CSV table of C-alpha atoms in Angstrom, one decimal:
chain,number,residue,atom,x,y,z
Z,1,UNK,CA,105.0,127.2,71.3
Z,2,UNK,CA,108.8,127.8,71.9
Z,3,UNK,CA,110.5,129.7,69.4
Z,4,UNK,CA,112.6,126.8,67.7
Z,5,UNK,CA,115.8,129.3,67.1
Z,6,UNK,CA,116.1,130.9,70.1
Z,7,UNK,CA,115.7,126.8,72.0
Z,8,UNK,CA,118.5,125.8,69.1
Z,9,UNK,CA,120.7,128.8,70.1
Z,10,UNK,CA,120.2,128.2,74.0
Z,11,UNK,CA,120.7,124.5,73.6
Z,12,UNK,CA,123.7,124.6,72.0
Z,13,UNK,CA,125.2,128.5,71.4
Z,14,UNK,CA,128.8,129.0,72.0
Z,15,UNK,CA,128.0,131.2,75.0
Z,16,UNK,CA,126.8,131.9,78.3
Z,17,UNK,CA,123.7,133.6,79.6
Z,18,UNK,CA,124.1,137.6,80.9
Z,19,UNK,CA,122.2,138.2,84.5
Z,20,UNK,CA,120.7,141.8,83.8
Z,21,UNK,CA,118.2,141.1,86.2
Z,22,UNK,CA,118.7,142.9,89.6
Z,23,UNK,CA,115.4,144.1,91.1
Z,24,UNK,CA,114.1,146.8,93.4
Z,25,UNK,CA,115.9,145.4,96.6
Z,26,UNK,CA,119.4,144.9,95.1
Z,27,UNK,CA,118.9,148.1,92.5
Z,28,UNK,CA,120.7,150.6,94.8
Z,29,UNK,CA,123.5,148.1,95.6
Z,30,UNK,CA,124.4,147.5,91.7
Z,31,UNK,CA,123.5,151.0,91.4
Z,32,UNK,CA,126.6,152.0,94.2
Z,33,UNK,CA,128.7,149.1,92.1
Z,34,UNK,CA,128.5,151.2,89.0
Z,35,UNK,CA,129.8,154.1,90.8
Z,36,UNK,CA,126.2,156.1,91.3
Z,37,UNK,CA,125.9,156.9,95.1
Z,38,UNK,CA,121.9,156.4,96.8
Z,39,UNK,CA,121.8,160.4,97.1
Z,40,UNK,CA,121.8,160.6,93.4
Z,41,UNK,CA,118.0,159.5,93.0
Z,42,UNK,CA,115.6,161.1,95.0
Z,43,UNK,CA,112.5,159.2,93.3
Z,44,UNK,CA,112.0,155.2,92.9
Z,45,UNK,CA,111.1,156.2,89.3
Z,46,UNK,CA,114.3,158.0,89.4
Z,47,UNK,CA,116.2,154.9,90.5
Z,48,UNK,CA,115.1,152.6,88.2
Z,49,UNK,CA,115.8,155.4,85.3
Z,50,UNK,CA,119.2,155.4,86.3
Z,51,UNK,CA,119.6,151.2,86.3
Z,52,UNK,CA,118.2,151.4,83.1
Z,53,UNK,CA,120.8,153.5,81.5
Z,54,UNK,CA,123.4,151.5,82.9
Z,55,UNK,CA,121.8,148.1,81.2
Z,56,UNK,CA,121.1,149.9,77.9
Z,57,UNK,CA,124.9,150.6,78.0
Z,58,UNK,CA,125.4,147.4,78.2
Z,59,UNK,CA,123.2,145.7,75.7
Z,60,UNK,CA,124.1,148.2,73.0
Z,61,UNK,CA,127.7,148.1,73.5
Z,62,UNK,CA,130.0,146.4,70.5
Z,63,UNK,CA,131.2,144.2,73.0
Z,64,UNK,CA,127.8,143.1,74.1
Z,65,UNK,CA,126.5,140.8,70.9
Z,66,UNK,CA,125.1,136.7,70.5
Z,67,UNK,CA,128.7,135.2,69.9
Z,68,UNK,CA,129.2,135.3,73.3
Z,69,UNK,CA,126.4,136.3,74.9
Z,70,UNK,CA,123.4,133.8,73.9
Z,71,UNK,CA,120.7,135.2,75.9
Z,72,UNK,CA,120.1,137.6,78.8
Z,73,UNK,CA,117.9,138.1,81.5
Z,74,UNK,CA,116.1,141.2,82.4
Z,75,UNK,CA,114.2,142.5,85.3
Z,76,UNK,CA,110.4,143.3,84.6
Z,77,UNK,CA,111.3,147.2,84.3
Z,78,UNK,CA,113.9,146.2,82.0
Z,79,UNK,CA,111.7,144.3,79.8
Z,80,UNK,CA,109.0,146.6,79.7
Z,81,UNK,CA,111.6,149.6,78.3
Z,82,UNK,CA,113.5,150.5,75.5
Z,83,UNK,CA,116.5,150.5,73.9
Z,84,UNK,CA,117.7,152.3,70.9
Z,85,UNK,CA,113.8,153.3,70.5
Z,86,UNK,CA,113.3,149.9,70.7
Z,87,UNK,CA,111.3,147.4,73.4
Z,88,UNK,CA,114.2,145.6,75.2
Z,89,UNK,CA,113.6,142.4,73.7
Z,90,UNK,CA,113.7,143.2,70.4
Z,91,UNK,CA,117.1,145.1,70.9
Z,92,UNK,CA,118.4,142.2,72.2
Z,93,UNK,CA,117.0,140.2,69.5
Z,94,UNK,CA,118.5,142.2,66.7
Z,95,UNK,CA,121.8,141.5,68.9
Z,96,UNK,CA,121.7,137.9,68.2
Z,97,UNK,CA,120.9,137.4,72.0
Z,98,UNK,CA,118.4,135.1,73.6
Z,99,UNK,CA,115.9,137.6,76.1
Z,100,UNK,CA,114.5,136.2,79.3
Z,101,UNK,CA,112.8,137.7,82.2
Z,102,UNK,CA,113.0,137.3,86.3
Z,103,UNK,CA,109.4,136.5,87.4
Z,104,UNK,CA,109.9,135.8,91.4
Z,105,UNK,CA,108.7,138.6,93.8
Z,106,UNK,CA,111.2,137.7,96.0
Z,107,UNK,CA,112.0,135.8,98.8
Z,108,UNK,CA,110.0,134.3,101.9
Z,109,UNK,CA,111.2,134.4,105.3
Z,110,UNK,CA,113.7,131.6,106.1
Z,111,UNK,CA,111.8,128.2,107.2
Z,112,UNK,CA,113.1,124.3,107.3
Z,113,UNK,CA,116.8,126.0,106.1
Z,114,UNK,CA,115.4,127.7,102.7
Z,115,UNK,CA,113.7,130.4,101.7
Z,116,UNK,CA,110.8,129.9,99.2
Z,117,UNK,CA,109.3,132.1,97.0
Z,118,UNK,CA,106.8,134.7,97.7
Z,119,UNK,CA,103.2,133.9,96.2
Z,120,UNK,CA,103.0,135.5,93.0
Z,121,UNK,CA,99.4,136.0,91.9
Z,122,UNK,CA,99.9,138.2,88.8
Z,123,UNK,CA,102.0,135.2,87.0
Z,124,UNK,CA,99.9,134.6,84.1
Z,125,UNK,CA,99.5,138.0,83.2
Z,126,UNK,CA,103.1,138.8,83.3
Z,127,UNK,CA,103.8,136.0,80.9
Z,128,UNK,CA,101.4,136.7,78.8
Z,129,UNK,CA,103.4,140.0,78.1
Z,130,UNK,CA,106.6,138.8,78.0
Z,131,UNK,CA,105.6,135.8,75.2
Z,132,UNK,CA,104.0,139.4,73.1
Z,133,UNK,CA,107.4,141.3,73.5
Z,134,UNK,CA,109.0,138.2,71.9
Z,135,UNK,CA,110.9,137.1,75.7
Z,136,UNK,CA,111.7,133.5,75.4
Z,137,UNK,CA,112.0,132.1,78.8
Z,138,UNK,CA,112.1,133.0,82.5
Z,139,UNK,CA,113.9,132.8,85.6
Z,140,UNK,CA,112.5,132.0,89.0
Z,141,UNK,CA,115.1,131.9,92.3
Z,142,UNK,CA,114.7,130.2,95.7
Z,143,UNK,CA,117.9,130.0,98.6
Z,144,UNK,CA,118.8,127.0,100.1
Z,145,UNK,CA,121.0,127.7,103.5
Z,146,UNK,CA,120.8,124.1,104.8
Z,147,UNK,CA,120.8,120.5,104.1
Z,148,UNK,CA,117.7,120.3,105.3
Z,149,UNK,CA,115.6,117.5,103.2
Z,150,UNK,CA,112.5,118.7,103.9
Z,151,UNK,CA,112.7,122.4,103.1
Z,152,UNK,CA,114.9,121.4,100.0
Z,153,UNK,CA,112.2,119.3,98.8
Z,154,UNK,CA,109.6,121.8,98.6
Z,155,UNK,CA,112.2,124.1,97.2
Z,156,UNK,CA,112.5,122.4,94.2
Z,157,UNK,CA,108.6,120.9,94.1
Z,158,UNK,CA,107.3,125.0,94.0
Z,159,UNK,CA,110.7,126.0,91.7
Z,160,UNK,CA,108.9,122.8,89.3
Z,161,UNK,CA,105.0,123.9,90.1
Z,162,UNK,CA,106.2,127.4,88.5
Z,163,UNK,CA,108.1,125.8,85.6
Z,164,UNK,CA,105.1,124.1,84.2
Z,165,UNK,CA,102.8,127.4,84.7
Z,166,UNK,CA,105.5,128.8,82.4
Z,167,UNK,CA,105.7,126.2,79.8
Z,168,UNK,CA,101.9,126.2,79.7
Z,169,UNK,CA,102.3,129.8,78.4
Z,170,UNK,CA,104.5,128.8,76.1
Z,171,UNK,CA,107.7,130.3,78.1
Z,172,UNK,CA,111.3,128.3,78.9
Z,173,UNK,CA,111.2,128.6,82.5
Z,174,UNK,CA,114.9,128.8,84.0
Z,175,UNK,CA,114.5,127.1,87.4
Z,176,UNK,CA,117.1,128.3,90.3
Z,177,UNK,CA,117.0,126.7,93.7
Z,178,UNK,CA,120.3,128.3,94.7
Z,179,UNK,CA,122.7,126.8,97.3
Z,180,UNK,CA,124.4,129.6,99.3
Z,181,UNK,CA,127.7,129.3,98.5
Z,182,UNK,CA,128.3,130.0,102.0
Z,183,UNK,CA,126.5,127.2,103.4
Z,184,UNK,CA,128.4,125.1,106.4
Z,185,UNK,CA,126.1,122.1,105.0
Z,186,UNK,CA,127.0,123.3,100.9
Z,187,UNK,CA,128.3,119.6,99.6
Z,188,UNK,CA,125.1,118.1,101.8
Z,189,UNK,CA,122.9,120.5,100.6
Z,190,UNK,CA,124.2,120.0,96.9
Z,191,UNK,CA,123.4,116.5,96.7
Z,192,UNK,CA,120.2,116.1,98.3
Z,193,UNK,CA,119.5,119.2,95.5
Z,194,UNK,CA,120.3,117.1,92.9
Z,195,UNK,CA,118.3,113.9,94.2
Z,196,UNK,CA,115.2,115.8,94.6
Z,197,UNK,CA,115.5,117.6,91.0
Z,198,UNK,CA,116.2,114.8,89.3
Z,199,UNK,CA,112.7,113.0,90.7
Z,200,UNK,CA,111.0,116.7,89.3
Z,201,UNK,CA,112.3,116.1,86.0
Z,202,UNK,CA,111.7,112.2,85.5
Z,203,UNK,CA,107.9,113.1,86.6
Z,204,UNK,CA,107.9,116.1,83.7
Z,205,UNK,CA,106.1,114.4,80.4
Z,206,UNK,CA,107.7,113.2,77.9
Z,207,UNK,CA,108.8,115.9,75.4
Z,208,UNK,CA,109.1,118.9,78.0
Z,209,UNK,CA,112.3,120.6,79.1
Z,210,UNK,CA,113.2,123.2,81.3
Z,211,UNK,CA,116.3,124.6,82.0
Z,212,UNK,CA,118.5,125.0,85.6
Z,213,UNK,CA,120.5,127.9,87.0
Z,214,UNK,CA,122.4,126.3,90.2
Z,215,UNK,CA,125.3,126.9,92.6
Z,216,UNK,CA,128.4,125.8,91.3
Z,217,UNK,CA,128.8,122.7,93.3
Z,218,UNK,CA,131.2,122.0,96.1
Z,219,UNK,CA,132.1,118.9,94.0
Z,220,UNK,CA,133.2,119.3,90.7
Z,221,UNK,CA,131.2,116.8,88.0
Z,222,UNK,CA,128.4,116.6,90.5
Z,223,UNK,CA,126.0,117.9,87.9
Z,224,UNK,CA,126.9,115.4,85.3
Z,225,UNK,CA,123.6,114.1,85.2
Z,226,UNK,CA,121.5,117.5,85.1
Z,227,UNK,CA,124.1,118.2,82.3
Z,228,UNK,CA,122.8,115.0,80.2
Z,229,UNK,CA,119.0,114.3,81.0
Z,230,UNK,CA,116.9,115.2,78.1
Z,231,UNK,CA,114.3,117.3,79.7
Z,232,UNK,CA,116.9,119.8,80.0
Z,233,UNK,CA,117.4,122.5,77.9
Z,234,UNK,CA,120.5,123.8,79.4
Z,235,UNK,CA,122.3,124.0,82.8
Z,236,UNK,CA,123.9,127.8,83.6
Z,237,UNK,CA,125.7,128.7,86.8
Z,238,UNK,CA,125.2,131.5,89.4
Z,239,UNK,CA,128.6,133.2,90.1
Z,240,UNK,CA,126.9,133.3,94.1
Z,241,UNK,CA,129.3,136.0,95.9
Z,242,UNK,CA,132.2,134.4,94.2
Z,243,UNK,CA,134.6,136.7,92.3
Z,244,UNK,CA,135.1,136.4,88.4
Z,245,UNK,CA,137.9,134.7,88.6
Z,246,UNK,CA,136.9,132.2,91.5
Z,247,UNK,CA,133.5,131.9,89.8
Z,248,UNK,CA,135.1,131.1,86.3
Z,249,UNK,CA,137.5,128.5,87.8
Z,250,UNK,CA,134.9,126.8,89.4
Z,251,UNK,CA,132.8,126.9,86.4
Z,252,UNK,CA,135.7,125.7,84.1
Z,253,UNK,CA,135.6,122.8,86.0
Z,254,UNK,CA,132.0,121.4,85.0
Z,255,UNK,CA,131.6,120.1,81.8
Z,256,UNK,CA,128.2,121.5,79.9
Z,257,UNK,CA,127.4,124.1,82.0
Z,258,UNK,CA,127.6,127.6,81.1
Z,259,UNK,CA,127.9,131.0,83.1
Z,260,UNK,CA,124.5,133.0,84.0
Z,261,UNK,CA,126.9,135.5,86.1
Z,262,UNK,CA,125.5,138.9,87.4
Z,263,UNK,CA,127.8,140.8,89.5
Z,264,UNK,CA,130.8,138.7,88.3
Z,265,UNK,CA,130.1,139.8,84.7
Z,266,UNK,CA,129.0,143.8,85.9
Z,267,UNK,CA,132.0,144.1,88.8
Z,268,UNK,CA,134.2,146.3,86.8
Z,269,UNK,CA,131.9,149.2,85.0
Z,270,UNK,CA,131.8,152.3,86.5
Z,271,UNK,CA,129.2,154.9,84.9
Z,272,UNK,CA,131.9,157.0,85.1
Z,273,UNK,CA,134.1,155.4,82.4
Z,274,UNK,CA,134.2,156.7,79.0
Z,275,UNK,CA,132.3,154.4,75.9
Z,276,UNK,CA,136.5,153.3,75.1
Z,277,UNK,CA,137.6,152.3,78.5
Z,278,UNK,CA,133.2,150.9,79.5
Z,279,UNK,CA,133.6,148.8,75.9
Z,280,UNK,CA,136.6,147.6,77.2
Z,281,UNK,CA,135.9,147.0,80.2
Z,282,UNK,CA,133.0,144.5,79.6
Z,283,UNK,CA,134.8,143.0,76.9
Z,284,UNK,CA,137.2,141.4,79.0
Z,285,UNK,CA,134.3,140.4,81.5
Z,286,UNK,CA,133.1,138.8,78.8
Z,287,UNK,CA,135.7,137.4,77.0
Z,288,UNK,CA,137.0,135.4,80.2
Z,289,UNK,CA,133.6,134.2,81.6
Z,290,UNK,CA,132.9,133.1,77.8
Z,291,UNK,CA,136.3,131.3,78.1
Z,292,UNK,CA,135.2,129.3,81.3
Z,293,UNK,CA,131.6,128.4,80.0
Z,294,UNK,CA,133.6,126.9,76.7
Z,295,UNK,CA,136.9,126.0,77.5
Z,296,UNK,CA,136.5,123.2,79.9
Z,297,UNK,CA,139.3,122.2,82.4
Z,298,UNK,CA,139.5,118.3,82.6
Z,299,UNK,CA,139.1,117.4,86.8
Z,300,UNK,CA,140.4,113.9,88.3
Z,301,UNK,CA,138.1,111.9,89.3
């Protein structure tokens, strides 16, 4: 079963949704972000010790707390570690913030315009843990780079063939079949996105939800209907290679969704900041991308 407070909170939390969930590929490039060059590891283990500091930073700073931030998502590592003494989940828990985990191994090779995800045979046992360490939902990404109809279709049908092995284990599953922003066939792409989603959710049974993490869409409003169908929990945004303050226009622009930003959110933090100028520094992140999940600017039709 769902933990009824943390599905209220998500539901309908003043907030957005904090992307702490970059894994082993992408480590070294938020690593160089923060201001930590690759020669300062010389170990994996090493690596991964340093990404950690730099998220426990995060979560424990005053800035970092469930008014604005309603849940966050972690990597695996993440999850597994502590902060403050403290498993992961539970700090962010006693922060008033919703924890989820990234379950996707990654990426397939690109086939029919998309790029599914890799087979992930140790599934159940990975949510098994997370529903013990108190995680409340999960987050599963696929890449769509072309309108193609038949590659988004089976895009979304595995991104839904995961989402009920995680509601069967009694997880939220956030579902993200992203549109590369990028994409010479993005509006296309969008809409046949939306068609084939919407037929996933109307065969979900009655009383099950899921939530969605897309591409903010070419068209503003396009989501509408995502936005309102009852078997979903919530619609968040990917900030996609867009800068904060492209990514929060866009995003001011469509009503009911919220921000699940990673690098837009993280951009500014250097490790070598002091606590004053990091504290501040992620306030403002957050204060603005908080601004453009709420504060919604009214687009002509």
């Amino acid at each position: 079963m769902l933990d009824q407070d943390m599905s209220n909170k998500i539901a309908a939390g003043d907030g957005f949704i904090a992307a702490l969930d970059q894994s082993g590929g992408s480590t070294p490039k938020a690593l160089k972000g923060y201001g930590i060059e690759e020669g300062a590891w010389t170990t994996e283990e090493e690596m991964f010790g340093l990404i950690h500091q730099m998220r426990s930073r995060i979560i424990t700073s005053p800035a970092f707390s469930g008014d604005k931030v309603i849940g966050a998502i972690l990597f695996e590592r993440t999850m597994d570690g502590a902060v403050d003494g403290k498993p992961t989940p539970a700090a962010l828990i006693e922060r008033g913030v919703v924890p989820f985990i990234k379950i996707d191994k990654g990426l397939e090779d690109e086939a029919n315009g998309v790029q599914l995800m890799k087979p992930n045979p140790g599934l159940d046992a990975l949510l098994a843990r997370a529903k013990a360490l108190g995680v409340f939902g999960t987050k599963e990404r696929s890449v769509i780079n072309l309108a193609n109809a038949e590659g988004i279709a089976a895009v979304v049908a595995q991104q839904f063939e995961v989402g009920r092995q995680v509601l069967a284990a009694g997880l939220m599953p956030i579902i993200e079949p992203e549109v590369n922003i990028k994409s010479p066939e993005r509006a296309e792409a969008d809409a046949i996105m939306l068609a084939e989603i919407l037929k996933n959710l109307d065969a979900l049974p009655e009383g099950e939800q899921v939530m969605l993490k897309l591409s903010l869409p070419a068209k503003a409003g396009l989501f509408d209907p995502l936005v309102d169908h009852p078997k979903v929990l919530r619609v968040v945004a990917l900030s996609g290679g867009f800068s904060r303050t492209e990514a929060c226009a866009e995003l001011a622009k469509n009503r009911g969704i919220i921000a699940s930003f990673s690098r837009a959110l993280l951009n500014d933090l250097r490790h070598q900041m002091t606590d004053e100028e990091f504290d501040a520094s992620l306030g403002e992140a957050i204060d603005e991308i908080h601004a453009a999940s709420t504060a919604k600017t009214p687009v002509a039709a």
